[in-house]
PDB file of C-alpha atoms in Angstrom:
ATOM      1  CA  MET A   5       5.482  -8.794  -9.148  1.00 68.00           C
ATOM      2  CA  ILE A   6       2.048  -8.284 -10.612  1.00 70.00           C
ATOM      3  CA  TYR A   7       0.769 -10.936 -12.989  1.00 70.00           C
ATOM      4  CA  SER A   8      -1.920 -10.664 -15.638  1.00 68.00           C
ATOM      5  CA  GLY A   9      -5.097 -12.460 -14.649  1.00 68.00           C
ATOM      6  CA  ALA A  10      -5.761 -13.224 -18.322  1.00 74.00           C
ATOM      7  CA  SER A  11      -2.425 -14.660 -19.436  1.00 79.00           C
ATOM      8  CA  GLY A  12      -0.413 -15.177 -16.241  1.00 78.00           C
ATOM      9  CA  ALA A  13       2.448 -13.130 -17.712  1.00 78.00           C
ATOM     10  CA  GLU A  14       4.405 -10.696 -15.523  1.00 76.00           C
ATOM     11  CA  TRP A  15       2.761  -7.296 -15.831  1.00 71.00           C
ATOM     12  CA  ALA A  16       4.848  -5.073 -13.553  1.00 70.00           C
ATOM     13  CA  ARG A  17       7.291  -5.247 -10.639  1.00 74.00           C
ATOM     14  CA  THR A  18       7.994  -3.177  -7.514  1.00 76.00           C
ATOM     15  CA  GLU A  19       9.551  -3.664  -4.067  1.00 78.00           C
ATOM     16  CA  GLY A  20       8.811  -2.574  -0.522  1.00 80.00           C
ATOM     17  CA  GLU A  21      10.845  -0.006   1.381  1.00 84.00           C
ATOM     18  CA  ASN A  22      12.405  -2.248   4.025  1.00 86.00           C
ATOM     19  CA  LYS A  23      13.281  -5.894   4.403  1.00 86.00           C
ATOM     20  CA  GLY A  24      10.714  -7.580   6.628  1.00 88.00           C
ATOM     21  CA  ASP A  25       7.823  -5.166   5.881  1.00 90.00           C
ATOM     22  CA  TRP A  26       5.915  -7.986   4.149  1.00 90.00           C
ATOM     23  CA  PHE A  27       5.177  -5.654   1.268  1.00 88.00           C
ATOM     24  CA  GLY A  28       2.656  -7.365  -1.004  1.00 86.00           C
ATOM     25  CA  TYR A  29       1.079  -9.484   1.746  1.00 88.00           C
ATOM     26  CA  SER A  30      -2.243  -8.140   0.515  1.00 90.00           C
ATOM     27  CA  VAL A  31      -2.957  -6.641  -2.917  1.00 86.00           C
ATOM     28  CA  ALA A  32      -6.215  -5.457  -4.491  1.00 85.00           C
ATOM     29  CA  GLY A  33      -7.395  -3.765  -7.643  1.00 82.00           C
ATOM     30  CA  ALA A  34      -8.945  -0.511  -6.519  1.00 78.00           C
ATOM     31  CA  GLY A  35     -10.593   1.028  -9.571  1.00 76.00           C
ATOM     32  CA  ASP A  36      -9.731   4.702 -10.110  1.00 78.00           C
ATOM     33  CA  LEU A  37      -9.079   6.148  -6.643  1.00 77.00           C
ATOM     34  CA  ASN A  38      -7.543   9.449  -7.708  1.00 76.00           C
ATOM     35  CA  GLY A  39      -9.811  10.382 -10.639  1.00 79.00           C
ATOM     36  CA  ASP A  40      -7.134  10.208 -13.363  1.00 79.00           C
ATOM     37  CA  SER A  41      -9.105   7.665 -15.469  1.00 78.00           C
ATOM     38  CA  LYS A  42      -6.438   4.986 -14.855  1.00 78.00           C
ATOM     39  CA  ALA A  43      -6.758   1.843 -12.759  1.00 77.00           C
ATOM     40  CA  ASP A  44      -5.155   1.850  -9.308  1.00 82.00           C
ATOM     41  CA  ILE A  45      -3.967  -0.965  -7.070  1.00 82.00           C
ATOM     42  CA  VAL A  46      -3.370  -0.934  -3.321  1.00 85.00           C
ATOM     43  CA  VAL A  47      -0.599  -2.955  -1.691  1.00 88.00           C
ATOM     44  CA  GLY A  48      -0.330  -3.729   2.019  1.00 91.00           C
ATOM     45  CA  ALA A  49       2.851  -4.025   4.107  1.00 91.00           C
ATOM     46  CA  TYR A  50       1.485  -4.857   7.533  1.00 90.00           C
ATOM     47  CA  ARG A  51       4.870  -5.180   9.262  1.00 91.00           C
ATOM     48  CA  TYR A  52       6.136  -1.756   8.143  1.00 89.00           C
ATOM     49  CA  THR A  53       7.769   0.147  11.009  1.00 86.00           C
ATOM     50  CA  ALA A  54       6.750   3.797  10.821  1.00 80.00           C
ATOM     51  CA  ALA A  55       9.010   6.665  11.852  1.00 75.00           C
ATOM     52  CA  THR A  56       6.088   9.107  12.010  1.00 63.00           C
ATOM     53  CA  ASN A  57       6.068   9.291  15.825  1.00 58.00           C
ATOM     54  CA  ILE A  58       9.841   9.503  16.302  1.00 57.00           C
ATOM     55  CA  ALA A  59       9.839  13.306  16.797  1.00 57.00           C
ATOM     56  CA  VAL A  60       7.243  13.037  19.593  1.00 59.00           C
ATOM     57  CA  THR A  61       8.261   9.911  21.501  1.00 61.00           C
ATOM     58  CA  GLY A  62      11.749   9.225  20.151  1.00 61.00           C
ATOM     59  CA  LYS A  63      10.603   5.740  19.158  1.00 66.00           C
ATOM     60  CA  ARG A  64       9.643   4.153  15.876  1.00 73.00           C
ATOM     61  CA  MET A  65       6.184   2.551  15.708  1.00 79.00           C
ATOM     62  CA  ARG A  66       6.924  -1.149  15.183  1.00 80.00           C
ATOM     63  CA  ARG A  67       4.498  -2.978  12.924  1.00 85.00           C
ATOM     64  CA  ALA A  68       2.285   0.063  12.439  1.00 87.00           C
ATOM     65  CA  GLY A  69       1.897  -1.121   8.841  1.00 90.00           C
ATOM     66  CA  ALA A  70       1.397   0.779   5.611  1.00 91.00           C
ATOM     67  CA  VAL A  71      -0.743   0.753   2.466  1.00 89.00           C
ATOM     68  CA  TYR A  72       0.612   1.980  -0.866  1.00 88.00           C
ATOM     69  CA  ARG A  73      -1.413   3.149  -3.876  1.00 85.00           C
ATOM     70  CA  TYR A  74      -0.059   2.715  -7.398  1.00 82.00           C
ATOM     71  CA  THR A  75      -1.511   3.900 -10.696  1.00 81.00           C
ATOM     72  CA  CYS A  76      -1.522   1.543 -13.685  1.00 74.00           C
ATOM     73  CA  ALA A  77      -1.250   3.231 -17.083  1.00 66.00           C
ATOM     74  CA  SER A  78      -0.977  -0.026 -19.047  1.00 60.00           C
ATOM     75  CA  ALA A  79       0.696  -3.421 -18.885  1.00 55.00           C
ATOM     76  CA  GLY A  80       4.308  -2.979 -17.844  1.00 53.00           C
ATOM     77  CA  THR A  81       3.752   0.568 -16.567  1.00 58.00           C
ATOM     78  CA  CYS A  82       1.630  -0.152 -13.532  1.00 58.00           C
ATOM     79  CA  ILE A  83       4.139   1.089 -11.030  1.00 62.00           C
ATOM     80  CA  SER A  84       3.564   4.799 -10.720  1.00 65.00           C
ATOM     81  CA  PHE A  85       3.650   5.444  -6.965  1.00 71.00           C
ATOM     82  CA  GLY A  86       0.784   7.608  -5.785  1.00 76.00           C
ATOM     83  CA  GLN A  87       0.435   7.607  -2.021  1.00 83.00           C
ATOM     84  CA  LYS A  88       1.517   5.854   1.190  1.00 86.00           C
ATOM     85  CA  THR A  89      -0.639   5.727   4.303  1.00 85.00           C
ATOM     86  CA  GLU A  90       0.966   4.544   7.558  1.00 87.00           C
ATOM     87  CA  GLY A  91      -0.641   3.030  10.633  1.00 86.00           C
ATOM     88  CA  GLU A  92      -1.124   5.446  13.523  1.00 83.00           C
ATOM     89  CA  ALA A  93       0.217   3.363  16.416  1.00 83.00           C
ATOM     90  CA  THR A  94       2.546   0.487  17.225  1.00 85.00           C
ATOM     91  CA  GLY A  95       0.903  -2.801  16.334  1.00 87.00           C
ATOM     92  CA  ASP A  96      -1.832  -1.332  14.079  1.00 88.00           C
ATOM     93  CA  ARG A  97      -0.745  -3.683  11.261  1.00 90.00           C
ATOM     94  CA  LEU A  98      -2.339  -1.481   8.600  1.00 88.00           C
ATOM     95  CA  GLY A  99      -2.210  -3.373   5.314  1.00 89.00           C
ATOM     96  CA  TRP A 100      -2.953  -6.820   6.759  1.00 91.00           C
ATOM     97  CA  SER A 101      -5.923  -6.901   4.418  1.00 88.00           C
ATOM     98  CA  VAL A 102      -6.790  -4.415   1.674  1.00 87.00           C
ATOM     99  CA  GLN A 103      -9.835  -4.050  -0.545  1.00 80.00           C
ATOM    100  CA  PRO A 104     -11.278  -1.241  -2.621  1.00 67.00           C
ATOM    101  CA  VAL A 105     -13.847   1.039  -1.032  1.00 64.00           C
ATOM    102  CA  ALA A 106     -16.168   3.354  -2.951  1.00 57.00           C
ATOM    103  CA  ILE A 107     -15.935   6.906  -1.643  1.00 54.00           C
ATOM    104  CA  SER A 108     -18.687   9.350  -2.499  1.00 53.00           C
ATOM    105  CA  THR A 109     -18.045  13.075  -2.634  1.00 53.00           C
ATOM    106  CA  THR A 110     -21.762  13.895  -2.816  1.00 51.00           C
ATOM    107  CA  THR A 111     -22.870  16.471  -0.262  1.00 51.00           C
ATOM    108  CA  VAL A 112     -26.243  15.935   1.379  1.00 51.00           C
ATOM    109  CA  SER A 113     -28.077  19.122   2.344  1.00 47.00           C
TER     110      SER A 113
END
């Protein structure tokens, strides 16, 4: 659940993909990451087990972790899934801690 910082009221609700992922262990407001003029949040699930490598090694990557991006249109409609990024190796624990990062698209000549 996401609560309003102003009133403490429930703002929106979502769930992780798998039991035991620890979805929501870390959460951060992230500004507007995708340029749609709406606020985004990022949510970490550091115990997520990724299946990305299963075709190569035949094994799932335990605790690779994942970070999810959601777009917030307004109170109560904050859960518009945008993107999931998974850890690259077993034990990466991506999503243990999340915080917004400013990314510049300016090219320096």
